[in-house]
PDB file of C-alpha atoms in Angstrom:
ATOM      1  CA  MET A  14      18.945  19.340  21.800  1.00  0.00           C
ATOM      2  CA  LYS A  15      15.177  19.609  22.053  1.00  0.00           C
ATOM      3  CA  GLU A  16      13.787  22.999  23.115  1.00  0.00           C
ATOM      4  CA  TYR A  17       9.994  22.962  22.700  1.00  0.00           C
ATOM      5  CA  TYR A  18       7.759  20.243  24.164  1.00  0.00           C
ATOM      6  CA  ILE A  19       4.217  19.633  22.948  1.00  0.00           C
ATOM      7  CA  ASN A  20       2.555  20.205  26.320  1.00  0.00           C
ATOM      8  CA  GLU A  21       4.150  23.686  26.444  1.00  0.00           C
ATOM      9  CA  LEU A  22       3.152  24.910  22.977  1.00  0.00           C
ATOM     10  CA  LYS A  23       0.985  28.040  22.822  1.00  0.00           C
ATOM     11  CA  SER A  24      -0.933  29.589  19.942  1.00  0.00           C
ATOM     12  CA  ASN A  25       1.028  31.979  17.714  1.00  0.00           C
ATOM     13  CA  MET A  26       4.413  30.558  18.696  1.00  0.00           C
ATOM     14  CA  GLU A  27       6.863  29.938  15.852  1.00  0.00           C
ATOM     15  CA  ILE A  28       9.126  27.004  16.552  1.00  0.00           C
ATOM     16  CA  ILE A  29      12.013  25.077  15.059  1.00  0.00           C
ATOM     17  CA  ASP A  30      12.435  21.726  16.759  1.00  0.00           C
ATOM     18  CA  PHE A  31      12.435  17.938  16.505  1.00  0.00           C
ATOM     19  CA  PHE A  32       9.463  15.594  16.874  1.00  0.00           C
ATOM     20  CA  MET A  33       8.709  11.930  16.238  1.00  0.00           C
ATOM     21  CA  VAL A  34       6.306  11.032  13.428  1.00  0.00           C
ATOM     22  CA  LYS A  35       3.338   8.989  14.690  1.00  0.00           C
ATOM     23  CA  SER A  36       1.453   9.045  11.381  1.00  0.00           C
ATOM     24  CA  ILE A  37       2.006  10.673   8.002  1.00  0.00           C
ATOM     25  CA  GLY A  38       0.331  10.849   4.622  1.00  0.00           C
ATOM     26  CA  ILE A  39      -0.073  13.086   1.598  1.00  0.00           C
ATOM     27  CA  LYS A  40      -3.731  13.961   1.011  1.00  0.00           C
ATOM     28  CA  VAL A  41      -5.781  16.100  -1.366  1.00  0.00           C
ATOM     29  CA  GLY A  42      -7.729  19.059   0.033  1.00  0.00           C
ATOM     30  CA  SER A  43     -11.055  20.518  -1.065  1.00  0.00           C
ATOM     31  CA  ASN A  44      -9.096  22.909  -3.313  1.00  0.00           C
ATOM     32  CA  ASN A  45      -7.610  19.876  -5.132  1.00  0.00           C
ATOM     33  CA  LYS A  46      -4.147  20.752  -3.823  1.00  0.00           C
ATOM     34  CA  GLN A  47      -2.011  18.198  -2.014  1.00  0.00           C
ATOM     35  CA  TYR A  48      -1.058  18.636   1.633  1.00  0.00           C
ATOM     36  CA  LEU A  49       0.945  16.702   4.204  1.00  0.00           C
ATOM     37  CA  ASP A  50      -1.090  15.376   7.144  1.00  0.00           C
ATOM     38  CA  LEU A  51       0.919  14.332  10.213  1.00  0.00           C
ATOM     39  CA  HIS A  52       0.682  13.463  13.862  1.00  0.00           C
ATOM     40  CA  LEU A  53       3.860  14.431  15.701  1.00  0.00           C
ATOM     41  CA  ALA A  54       4.897  13.384  19.193  1.00  0.00           C
ATOM     42  CA  ASP A  55       7.426  13.785  21.965  1.00  0.00           C
ATOM     43  CA  ASN A  56       7.547  12.425  25.499  1.00  0.00           C
ATOM     44  CA  THR A  57       4.841  14.872  26.638  1.00  0.00           C
ATOM     45  CA  GLY A  58       2.133  14.150  24.071  1.00  0.00           C
ATOM     46  CA  GLU A  59       1.001  14.405  20.452  1.00  0.00           C
ATOM     47  CA  VAL A  60      -0.078  17.191  18.122  1.00  0.00           C
ATOM     48  CA  SER A  61      -1.702  17.307  14.698  1.00  0.00           C
ATOM     49  CA  ALA A  62       0.308  19.027  11.961  1.00  0.00           C
ATOM     50  CA  LYS A  63      -0.313  20.075   8.351  1.00  0.00           C
ATOM     51  CA  LYS A  64       1.957  21.243   5.563  1.00  0.00           C
ATOM     52  CA  TRP A  65      -0.238  22.909   2.984  1.00  0.00           C
ATOM     53  CA  ASP A  66       0.236  23.110  -0.788  1.00  0.00           C
ATOM     54  CA  VAL A  67       2.793  20.345  -1.248  1.00  0.00           C
ATOM     55  CA  SER A  68       4.504  20.730  -4.625  1.00  0.00           C
ATOM     56  CA  GLU A  69       5.516  17.850  -6.888  1.00  0.00           C
ATOM     57  CA  GLY A  70       9.152  18.677  -6.222  1.00  0.00           C
ATOM     58  CA  GLU A  71       8.667  18.186  -2.458  1.00  0.00           C
ATOM     59  CA  GLN A  72       6.924  14.821  -2.733  1.00  0.00           C
ATOM     60  CA  PRO A  73       9.980  12.505  -3.006  1.00  0.00           C
ATOM     61  CA  ALA A  74      11.570  13.882   0.187  1.00  0.00           C
ATOM     62  CA  LEU A  75       8.255  13.897   2.062  1.00  0.00           C
ATOM     63  CA  SER A  76       7.402  10.362   0.921  1.00  0.00           C
ATOM     64  CA  ALA A  77      10.701   9.176   2.421  1.00  0.00           C
ATOM     65  CA  ILE A  78       9.537  10.209   5.908  1.00  0.00           C
ATOM     66  CA  LYS A  79       8.008   7.228   7.713  1.00  0.00           C
ATOM     67  CA  GLU A  80       6.206   6.570  10.996  1.00  0.00           C
ATOM     68  CA  GLY A  81       8.762   6.386  13.796  1.00  0.00           C
ATOM     69  CA  ASN A  82      11.195   8.789  12.110  1.00  0.00           C
ATOM     70  CA  ILE A  83      12.343  11.865  13.994  1.00  0.00           C
ATOM     71  CA  VAL A  84      11.937  15.026  11.932  1.00  0.00           C
ATOM     72  CA  LYS A  85      12.999  18.637  12.268  1.00  0.00           C
ATOM     73  CA  VAL A  86      10.191  21.091  11.597  1.00  0.00           C
ATOM     74  CA  LYS A  87       9.776  24.816  11.346  1.00  0.00           C
ATOM     75  CA  ALA A  88       6.157  25.536  12.206  1.00  0.00           C
ATOM     76  CA  GLN A  89       3.614  27.979  13.542  1.00  0.00           C
ATOM     77  CA  VAL A  90       1.376  26.911  16.427  1.00  0.00           C
ATOM     78  CA  THR A  91      -2.289  27.471  15.557  1.00  0.00           C
ATOM     79  CA  GLU A  92      -5.680  26.282  16.800  1.00  0.00           C
ATOM     80  CA  TRP A  93      -8.308  24.280  14.938  1.00  0.00           C
ATOM     81  CA  ASN A  94     -11.640  23.433  16.592  1.00  0.00           C
ATOM     82  CA  GLY A  95     -10.172  24.272  19.990  1.00  0.00           C
ATOM     83  CA  MET A  96      -7.149  22.012  19.561  1.00  0.00           C
ATOM     84  CA  LYS A  97      -3.500  22.871  18.981  1.00  0.00           C
ATOM     85  CA  GLN A  98      -2.188  22.270  15.487  1.00  0.00           C
ATOM     86  CA  LEU A  99       1.136  22.939  13.783  1.00  0.00           C
ATOM     87  CA  ARG A 100       1.248  24.707  10.429  1.00  0.00           C
ATOM     88  CA  VAL A 101       4.455  23.232   9.067  1.00  0.00           C
ATOM     89  CA  LEU A 102       6.599  25.547   6.962  1.00  0.00           C
ATOM     90  CA  ARG A 103       9.605  23.250   6.540  1.00  0.00           C
ATOM     91  CA  ILE A 104      10.289  19.629   7.451  1.00  0.00           C
ATOM     92  CA  ARG A 105      13.178  17.193   7.061  1.00  0.00           C
ATOM     93  CA  LYS A 106      14.313  13.869   8.499  1.00  0.00           C
ATOM     94  CA  SER A 107      16.834  14.068  11.308  1.00  0.00           C
ATOM     95  CA  THR A 108      20.441  13.003  10.760  1.00  0.00           C
ATOM     96  CA  GLU A 109      23.185  11.667  13.030  1.00  0.00           C
ATOM     97  CA  ALA A 110      24.641  15.166  13.124  1.00  0.00           C
ATOM     98  CA  ASP A 111      21.549  16.385  15.008  1.00  0.00           C
ATOM     99  CA  VAL A 112      22.660  14.505  18.194  1.00  0.00           C
ATOM    100  CA  LEU A 113      19.264  13.721  19.726  1.00  0.00           C
ATOM    101  CA  GLU A 114      18.208  11.913  22.906  1.00  0.00           C
ATOM    102  CA  LEU A 115      15.651   9.219  22.079  1.00  0.00           C
ATOM    103  CA  SER A 116      14.112   9.624  25.552  1.00  0.00           C
ATOM    104  CA  ASP A 117      12.892  13.100  24.509  1.00  0.00           C
ATOM    105  CA  PHE A 118      10.553  11.493  21.995  1.00  0.00           C
ATOM    106  CA  ILE A 119       9.294   8.316  23.661  1.00  0.00           C
ATOM    107  CA  LYS A 120       6.552   8.534  26.241  1.00  0.00           C
ATOM    108  CA  ALA A 121       6.851   5.803  28.859  1.00  0.00           C
ATOM    109  CA  ALA A 122       4.730   4.432  31.685  1.00  0.00           C
ATOM    110  CA  PRO A 123       5.676   6.015  35.032  1.00  0.00           C
ATOM    111  CA  GLU A 124       6.868   2.735  36.557  1.00  0.00           C
ATOM    112  CA  GLN A 125       9.626   0.369  35.477  1.00  0.00           C
ATOM    113  CA  PRO A 126       8.439  -2.591  33.352  1.00  0.00           C
ATOM    114  CA  GLU A 127      10.116  -5.151  35.620  1.00  0.00           C
ATOM    115  CA  ASP A 128       8.288  -3.778  38.674  1.00  0.00           C
ATOM    116  CA  MET A 129       4.894  -3.779  36.944  1.00  0.00           C
ATOM    117  CA  TYR A 130       5.473  -7.257  35.514  1.00  0.00           C
ATOM    118  CA  ARG A 131       6.475  -8.579  38.955  1.00  0.00           C
ATOM    119  CA  PHE A 132       3.323  -7.107  40.535  1.00  0.00           C
ATOM    120  CA  ILE A 133       1.089  -8.684  37.886  1.00  0.00           C
ATOM    121  CA  THR A 134       2.781 -12.101  38.056  1.00  0.00           C
ATOM    122  CA  ASP A 135       2.523 -12.031  41.860  1.00  0.00           C
ATOM    123  CA  CYS A 136      -1.219 -11.384  41.498  1.00  0.00           C
ATOM    124  CA  ALA A 137      -1.483 -14.273  39.029  1.00  0.00           C
ATOM    125  CA  ASN A 138       0.359 -16.581  41.444  1.00  0.00           C
ATOM    126  CA  GLU A 139      -2.131 -15.643  44.198  1.00  0.00           C
ATOM    127  CA  ILE A 140      -5.091 -16.913  42.142  1.00  0.00           C
ATOM    128  CA  LYS A 141      -6.611 -19.827  44.064  1.00  0.00           C
ATOM    129  CA  ASP A 142      -8.267 -21.551  41.105  1.00  0.00           C
ATOM    130  CA  ASP A 143      -5.646 -23.906  39.644  1.00  0.00           C
ATOM    131  CA  ASP A 144      -6.847 -23.559  36.034  1.00  0.00           C
ATOM    132  CA  LEU A 145      -7.033 -19.760  36.084  1.00  0.00           C
ATOM    133  CA  ARG A 146      -3.634 -19.539  37.747  1.00  0.00           C
ATOM    134  CA  GLU A 147      -2.128 -21.839  35.099  1.00  0.00           C
ATOM    135  CA  ILE A 148      -3.664 -19.847  32.218  1.00  0.00           C
ATOM    136  CA  THR A 149      -2.544 -16.434  33.468  1.00  0.00           C
ATOM    137  CA  SER A 150       0.918 -17.591  34.531  1.00  0.00           C
ATOM    138  CA  LYS A 151       1.563 -19.225  31.161  1.00  0.00           C
ATOM    139  CA  LEU A 152       0.393 -16.178  29.191  1.00  0.00           C
ATOM    140  CA  LEU A 153       2.543 -13.841  31.271  1.00  0.00           C
ATOM    141  CA  LYS A 154       5.599 -16.090  30.993  1.00  0.00           C
ATOM    142  CA  ASP A 155       5.211 -16.729  27.250  1.00  0.00           C
ATOM    143  CA  ASN A 156       4.756 -13.019  26.468  1.00  0.00           C
ATOM    144  CA  LYS A 157       7.183 -11.544  29.004  1.00  0.00           C
ATOM    145  CA  ASP A 158       9.662 -10.049  26.524  1.00  0.00           C
ATOM    146  CA  ARG A 159       7.079  -8.075  24.544  1.00  0.00           C
ATOM    147  CA  LEU A 160       4.987  -7.111  27.570  1.00  0.00           C
ATOM    148  CA  TRP A 161       7.973  -5.184  28.918  1.00  0.00           C
ATOM    149  CA  TYR A 162       7.769  -2.614  26.119  1.00  0.00           C
ATOM    150  CA  TYR A 163       4.419  -2.938  24.341  1.00  0.00           C
ATOM    151  CA  PRO A 164       1.931  -0.041  24.254  1.00  0.00           C
ATOM    152  CA  ALA A 165      -1.755  -0.698  24.933  1.00  0.00           C
ATOM    153  CA  ALA A 166      -2.789   1.147  21.771  1.00  0.00           C
ATOM    154  CA  SER A 167      -1.386   2.711  18.626  1.00  0.00           C
ATOM    155  CA  ARG A 168      -3.105   5.951  19.630  1.00  0.00           C
ATOM    156  CA  ASN A 169      -5.327   6.998  22.547  1.00  0.00           C
ATOM    157  CA  HIS A 170      -4.935   5.617  26.070  1.00  0.00           C
ATOM    158  CA  HIS A 171      -1.662   4.025  27.198  1.00  0.00           C
ATOM    159  CA  ALA A 172      -0.036   4.429  23.754  1.00  0.00           C
ATOM    160  CA  GLU A 173       3.381   4.503  25.402  1.00  0.00           C
ATOM    161  CA  TYR A 174       6.367   2.354  26.279  1.00  0.00           C
ATOM    162  CA  ALA A 175       5.156  -0.456  28.615  1.00  0.00           C
ATOM    163  CA  GLY A 176       1.662   1.042  28.446  1.00  0.00           C
ATOM    164  CA  LEU A 177      -0.001  -2.375  28.323  1.00  0.00           C
ATOM    165  CA  LEU A 178       1.562  -3.397  31.646  1.00  0.00           C
ATOM    166  CA  TRP A 179       0.599  -0.053  33.213  1.00  0.00           C
ATOM    167  CA  HIS A 180      -3.006  -0.449  32.042  1.00  0.00           C
ATOM    168  CA  MET A 181      -3.096  -4.025  33.329  1.00  0.00           C
ATOM    169  CA  LYS A 182      -1.589  -3.174  36.716  1.00  0.00           C
ATOM    170  CA  ARG A 183      -3.979  -0.307  37.469  1.00  0.00           C
ATOM    171  CA  MET A 184      -6.974  -2.374  36.404  1.00  0.00           C
ATOM    172  CA  ILE A 185      -5.912  -5.189  38.748  1.00  0.00           C
ATOM    173  CA  MET A 186      -5.468  -2.725  41.624  1.00  0.00           C
ATOM    174  CA  SER A 187      -8.909  -1.225  40.998  1.00  0.00           C
ATOM    175  CA  GLY A 188     -10.469  -4.657  40.519  1.00  0.00           C
ATOM    176  CA  LYS A 189      -9.111  -5.979  43.810  1.00  0.00           C
ATOM    177  CA  ALA A 190     -10.427  -2.897  45.614  1.00  0.00           C
ATOM    178  CA  LEU A 191     -13.896  -3.302  44.100  1.00  0.00           C
ATOM    179  CA  CYS A 192     -13.957  -6.988  45.033  1.00  0.00           C
ATOM    180  CA  LYS A 193     -13.708  -5.904  48.682  1.00  0.00           C
ATOM    181  CA  ILE A 194     -16.771  -3.681  48.233  1.00  0.00           C
ATOM    182  CA  TYR A 195     -18.804  -6.063  46.072  1.00  0.00           C
ATOM    183  CA  ASP A 196     -17.790  -9.174  47.960  1.00  0.00           C
ATOM    184  CA  PHE A 197     -19.968 -11.493  45.865  1.00  0.00           C
ATOM    185  CA  LEU A 198     -17.507 -11.039  42.983  1.00  0.00           C
ATOM    186  CA  ASN A 199     -14.985 -13.801  42.320  1.00  0.00           C
ATOM    187  CA  GLU A 200     -11.617 -12.063  42.601  1.00  0.00           C
ATOM    188  CA  ASP A 201      -9.796 -14.870  40.783  1.00  0.00           C
ATOM    189  CA  LEU A 202     -12.033 -14.352  37.751  1.00  0.00           C
ATOM    190  CA  VAL A 203     -11.733 -10.555  37.838  1.00  0.00           C
ATOM    191  CA  VAL A 204      -7.914 -10.682  37.969  1.00  0.00           C
ATOM    192  CA  THR A 205      -7.827 -13.320  35.235  1.00  0.00           C
ATOM    193  CA  GLY A 206     -10.130 -11.225  33.057  1.00  0.00           C
ATOM    194  CA  VAL A 207      -7.865  -8.204  33.419  1.00  0.00           C
ATOM    195  CA  ILE A 208      -4.744 -10.177  32.487  1.00  0.00           C
ATOM    196  CA  ILE A 209      -6.253 -11.842  29.408  1.00  0.00           C
ATOM    197  CA  HIS A 210      -8.568  -9.128  28.044  1.00  0.00           C
ATOM    198  CA  ASP A 211      -5.962  -7.172  26.050  1.00  0.00           C
ATOM    199  CA  MET A 212      -3.222  -9.789  25.750  1.00  0.00           C
ATOM    200  CA  GLU A 213      -3.768 -10.183  22.009  1.00  0.00           C
ATOM    201  CA  LYS A 214      -2.917  -6.522  21.479  1.00  0.00           C
ATOM    202  CA  LEU A 215       0.588  -7.978  21.308  1.00  0.00           C
ATOM    203  CA  ASN A 216      -0.441  -9.487  17.966  1.00  0.00           C
ATOM    204  CA  GLU A 217      -2.960  -6.831  16.914  1.00  0.00           C
ATOM    205  CA  ILE A 218      -0.533  -3.890  17.041  1.00  0.00           C
ATOM    206  CA  ASP A 219       2.820  -3.611  15.286  1.00  0.00           C
ATOM    207  CA  ALA A 220       5.266  -1.994  17.714  1.00  0.00           C
ATOM    208  CA  SER A 221       9.024  -1.550  18.007  1.00  0.00           C
ATOM    209  CA  GLU A 222      11.128  -2.332  21.081  1.00  0.00           C
ATOM    210  CA  ASN A 223      10.944   1.383  21.877  1.00  0.00           C
ATOM    211  CA  GLY A 224       7.210   0.960  22.443  1.00  0.00           C
ATOM    212  CA  ILE A 225       6.333   2.897  19.302  1.00  0.00           C
ATOM    213  CA  ALA A 226       3.264   1.575  17.499  1.00  0.00           C
ATOM    214  CA  SER A 227       3.544   1.827  13.724  1.00  0.00           C
ATOM    215  CA  GLY A 228       0.025   0.574  13.008  1.00  0.00           C
ATOM    216  CA  TYR A 229      -1.847  -2.707  12.986  1.00  0.00           C
ATOM    217  CA  SER A 230      -0.856  -6.159  11.785  1.00  0.00           C
ATOM    218  CA  MET A 231      -2.809  -7.894   9.026  1.00  0.00           C
ATOM    219  CA  LYS A 232      -4.607 -10.015  11.649  1.00  0.00           C
ATOM    220  CA  GLY A 233      -5.158  -6.940  13.769  1.00  0.00           C
ATOM    221  CA  GLN A 234      -6.868  -5.140  10.921  1.00  0.00           C
ATOM    222  CA  LEU A 235      -8.967  -8.097   9.749  1.00  0.00           C
ATOM    223  CA  LEU A 236      -9.854  -9.584  13.149  1.00  0.00           C
ATOM    224  CA  GLY A 237      -8.912  -7.275  16.041  1.00  0.00           C
ATOM    225  CA  HIS A 238      -7.695  -8.179  19.514  1.00  0.00           C
ATOM    226  CA  ILE A 239     -11.139  -9.265  20.730  1.00  0.00           C
ATOM    227  CA  VAL A 240     -11.551 -12.011  18.123  1.00  0.00           C
ATOM    228  CA  GLN A 241      -7.851 -12.837  18.378  1.00  0.00           C
ATOM    229  CA  GLY A 242      -8.197 -13.073  22.163  1.00  0.00           C
ATOM    230  CA  VAL A 243     -11.178 -15.424  22.023  1.00  0.00           C
ATOM    231  CA  THR A 244      -9.269 -17.685  19.622  1.00  0.00           C
ATOM    232  CA  MET A 245      -6.162 -17.546  21.813  1.00  0.00           C
ATOM    233  CA  ILE A 246      -8.058 -18.604  24.952  1.00  0.00           C
ATOM    234  CA  ASP A 247      -9.931 -21.349  23.085  1.00  0.00           C
ATOM    235  CA  GLU A 248      -6.669 -22.850  21.822  1.00  0.00           C
ATOM    236  CA  LEU A 249      -4.838 -22.446  25.146  1.00  0.00           C
ATOM    237  CA  CYS A 250      -7.631 -24.051  27.170  1.00  0.00           C
ATOM    238  CA  LYS A 251      -7.686 -27.036  24.801  1.00  0.00           C
ATOM    239  CA  GLU A 252      -3.903 -27.338  25.094  1.00  0.00           C
ATOM    240  CA  LEU A 253      -4.058 -27.256  28.909  1.00  0.00           C
ATOM    241  CA  GLY A 254      -7.132 -29.497  29.154  1.00  0.00           C
ATOM    242  CA  ILE A 255      -9.239 -26.789  30.809  1.00  0.00           C
ATOM    243  CA  ASP A 256     -12.949 -27.449  31.373  1.00  0.00           C
ATOM    244  CA  GLU A 257     -15.079 -26.198  28.441  1.00  0.00           C
ATOM    245  CA  GLU A 258     -17.430 -24.111  30.603  1.00  0.00           C
ATOM    246  CA  LYS A 259     -14.495 -22.316  32.194  1.00  0.00           C
ATOM    247  CA  ALA A 260     -13.002 -21.628  28.766  1.00  0.00           C
ATOM    248  CA  ILE A 261     -16.289 -20.186  27.489  1.00  0.00           C
ATOM    249  CA  VAL A 262     -16.583 -17.930  30.551  1.00  0.00           C
ATOM    250  CA  LEU A 263     -13.123 -16.488  29.849  1.00  0.00           C
ATOM    251  CA  GLU A 264     -13.901 -16.104  26.148  1.00  0.00           C
ATOM    252  CA  HIS A 265     -17.100 -14.247  27.080  1.00  0.00           C
ATOM    253  CA  MET A 266     -15.112 -11.787  29.201  1.00  0.00           C
ATOM    254  CA  ILE A 267     -12.863 -10.948  26.254  1.00  0.00           C
ATOM    255  CA  LEU A 268     -15.771 -10.879  23.799  1.00  0.00           C
ATOM    256  CA  THR A 269     -17.847  -8.423  25.853  1.00  0.00           C
ATOM    257  CA  HIS A 270     -15.307  -6.054  27.390  1.00  0.00           C
ATOM    258  CA  HIS A 271     -15.942  -3.304  24.781  1.00  0.00           C
ATOM    259  CA  TYR A 272     -19.665  -3.582  25.581  1.00  0.00           C
ATOM    260  CA  GLU A 273     -21.085  -2.265  22.280  1.00  0.00           C
ATOM    261  CA  PRO A 274     -21.146  -3.787  18.757  1.00  0.00           C
ATOM    262  CA  GLU A 275     -19.754  -0.591  17.231  1.00  0.00           C
ATOM    263  CA  PHE A 276     -16.703  -0.956  19.486  1.00  0.00           C
ATOM    264  CA  GLY A 277     -16.167  -4.629  18.641  1.00  0.00           C
ATOM    265  CA  SER A 278     -18.271  -6.514  21.213  1.00  0.00           C
ATOM    266  CA  PRO A 279     -21.176  -8.469  19.665  1.00  0.00           C
ATOM    267  CA  LYS A 280     -22.616  -9.274  23.105  1.00  0.00           C
ATOM    268  CA  LYS A 281     -22.956  -7.481  26.432  1.00  0.00           C
ATOM    269  CA  PRO A 282     -21.588  -8.994  29.673  1.00  0.00           C
ATOM    270  CA  MET A 283     -23.814 -11.692  31.141  1.00  0.00           C
ATOM    271  CA  PHE A 284     -22.225 -12.184  34.572  1.00  0.00           C
ATOM    272  CA  PRO A 285     -20.904  -9.700  37.171  1.00  0.00           C
ATOM    273  CA  GLU A 286     -17.172 -10.272  36.683  1.00  0.00           C
ATOM    274  CA  ALA A 287     -17.511  -9.613  32.947  1.00  0.00           C
ATOM    275  CA  GLU A 288     -19.517  -6.458  33.671  1.00  0.00           C
ATOM    276  CA  ILE A 289     -16.942  -5.141  36.128  1.00  0.00           C
ATOM    277  CA  LEU A 290     -14.133  -5.900  33.651  1.00  0.00           C
ATOM    278  CA  HIS A 291     -15.724  -3.542  31.126  1.00  0.00           C
ATOM    279  CA  TYR A 292     -15.966  -0.716  33.646  1.00  0.00           C
ATOM    280  CA  LEU A 293     -12.433  -1.281  34.945  1.00  0.00           C
ATOM    281  CA  ASP A 294     -11.211  -0.964  31.360  1.00  0.00           C
ATOM    282  CA  VAL A 295     -13.218   2.187  30.647  1.00  0.00           C
ATOM    283  CA  MET A 296     -12.342   3.791  33.984  1.00  0.00           C
ATOM    284  CA  ASP A 297      -8.611   3.324  33.547  1.00  0.00           C
ATOM    285  CA  ALA A 298      -8.718   4.555  29.944  1.00  0.00           C
ATOM    286  CA  ARG A 299     -10.727   7.660  30.899  1.00  0.00           C
ATOM    287  CA  MET A 300      -8.523   8.497  33.871  1.00  0.00           C
ATOM    288  CA  PHE A 301      -5.438   8.136  31.686  1.00  0.00           C
ATOM    289  CA  ASP A 302      -6.914  10.451  29.052  1.00  0.00           C
ATOM    290  CA  MET A 303      -8.035  13.040  31.617  1.00  0.00           C
ATOM    291  CA  GLU A 304      -4.702  13.012  33.425  1.00  0.00           C
ATOM    292  CA  GLU A 305      -2.957  13.540  30.084  1.00  0.00           C
ATOM    293  CA  ALA A 306      -5.350  16.342  29.163  1.00  0.00           C
ATOM    294  CA  LEU A 307      -4.646  18.211  32.404  1.00  0.00           C
ATOM    295  CA  ASP A 308      -0.871  18.021  32.043  1.00  0.00           C
ATOM    296  CA  GLY A 309       0.266  21.638  31.893  1.00  0.00           C
ATOM    297  CA  VAL A 310      -3.187  23.042  32.769  1.00  0.00           C
ATOM    298  CA  GLY A 311      -3.142  25.333  35.803  1.00  0.00           C
ATOM    299  CA  PRO A 312      -5.889  25.723  38.444  1.00  0.00           C
ATOM    300  CA  GLY A 313      -8.976  27.310  36.910  1.00  0.00           C
ATOM    301  CA  GLY A 314      -7.872  26.309  33.420  1.00  0.00           C
ATOM    302  CA  PHE A 315      -9.357  24.077  30.744  1.00  0.00           C
ATOM    303  CA  SER A 316      -7.571  21.586  28.531  1.00  0.00           C
ATOM    304  CA  GLU A 317      -7.899  21.544  24.788  1.00  0.00           C
ATOM    305  CA  ARG A 318     -10.782  19.541  23.368  1.00  0.00           C
ATOM    306  CA  ILE A 319      -9.987  15.845  23.643  1.00  0.00           C
ATOM    307  CA  ARG A 320     -11.217  13.761  20.718  1.00  0.00           C
ATOM    308  CA  VAL A 321     -11.408  10.465  22.633  1.00  0.00           C
ATOM    309  CA  LEU A 322     -13.455  12.189  25.356  1.00  0.00           C
ATOM    310  CA  ASP A 323     -16.173  13.221  22.891  1.00  0.00           C
ATOM    311  CA  ASN A 324     -14.367  16.530  22.311  1.00  0.00           C
ATOM    312  CA  ARG A 325     -14.815  17.565  25.931  1.00  0.00           C
ATOM    313  CA  ARG A 326     -12.457  20.056  27.548  1.00  0.00           C
ATOM    314  CA  VAL A 327     -11.238  18.967  30.984  1.00  0.00           C
ATOM    315  CA  TYR A 328     -11.263  21.503  33.845  1.00  0.00           C
ATOM    316  CA  ARG A 329      -8.851  21.762  36.777  1.00  0.00           C
ATOM    317  CA  PRO A 330     -10.741  23.283  39.747  1.00  0.00           C
ATOM    318  CA  LEU A 331      -9.121  26.256  41.473  1.00  0.00           C
ATOM    319  CA  PHE A 332      -9.013  24.603  44.902  1.00  0.00           C
ATOM    320  CA  ILE A 333      -7.241  21.438  43.663  1.00  0.00           C
ATOM    321  CA  ASN A 334      -3.445  21.114  43.562  1.00  0.00           C
ATOM    322  CA  LYS A 335      -2.830  24.522  45.130  1.00  0.00           C
ATOM    323  CA  GLU A 336       0.577  24.749  46.749  1.00  0.00           C
ATOM    324  CA  GLU A 337       0.442  24.555  50.509  1.00  0.00           C
TER     325      GLU A 337
END
């Protein structure tokens, strides 16, 4: 039975408990000694971990530990650059005798996949443009099985069971609300953009049916979901006989939604619905990351430094979330 959860760990604690391996590798330090570099997880978050001075005798057992395995560790909780880190003293793979609950180790979206999928398909069915409705409905139907469990990332925002659906649903909700404020926006195009923009993450990321990402596929590493998405829409529109201009508009939305070349977008958005898609994506990712950072932080407290938020620490104001 699991006793210590990552969001409850404090500096100087010594723990013996089970965690899931998100990433693992044996590296060489500046002192030319080998060490084990890991990211461990449970259903409350992730934590970096190191096992220093790995001996040759330890290497076979450590090399047998793979991403997705559950391991038992004895470790000390330390801090490095303002972030929690585990100094691993002992580590082994779990066995059947350990009697573990998988739900303790898998972080999941807060809503049921079937409910999120139904909401998104209902929104697709409400699209007035026949071509856009056909494209989104077909993509949702063809990818239903994997959408129910796929994460939206291997790390960072929405890297959880059914995280892609959760990301998609919240973006649609925000997009519909903004279309009421900026009423010159075409809501059909905004909703379509949300549904298609990350769909190729299903083929970019390798993930198990537990929603655990083990890394990136060959195509994912060489092309990425943006290029894969543009190709997917180009082929689908040709198959469905969709007008070329409409296909290019959708391809542009996928191509530009990361906004900057260093993040994978060679062009910036060139029409309002593409621009709003980028900000819907960023807003939902940032709110996810900040909500995660504040989990377990009391009023007046700061989170650890969050790498994906430019190493910012997130503050919870004293007057927010006070009990009535």
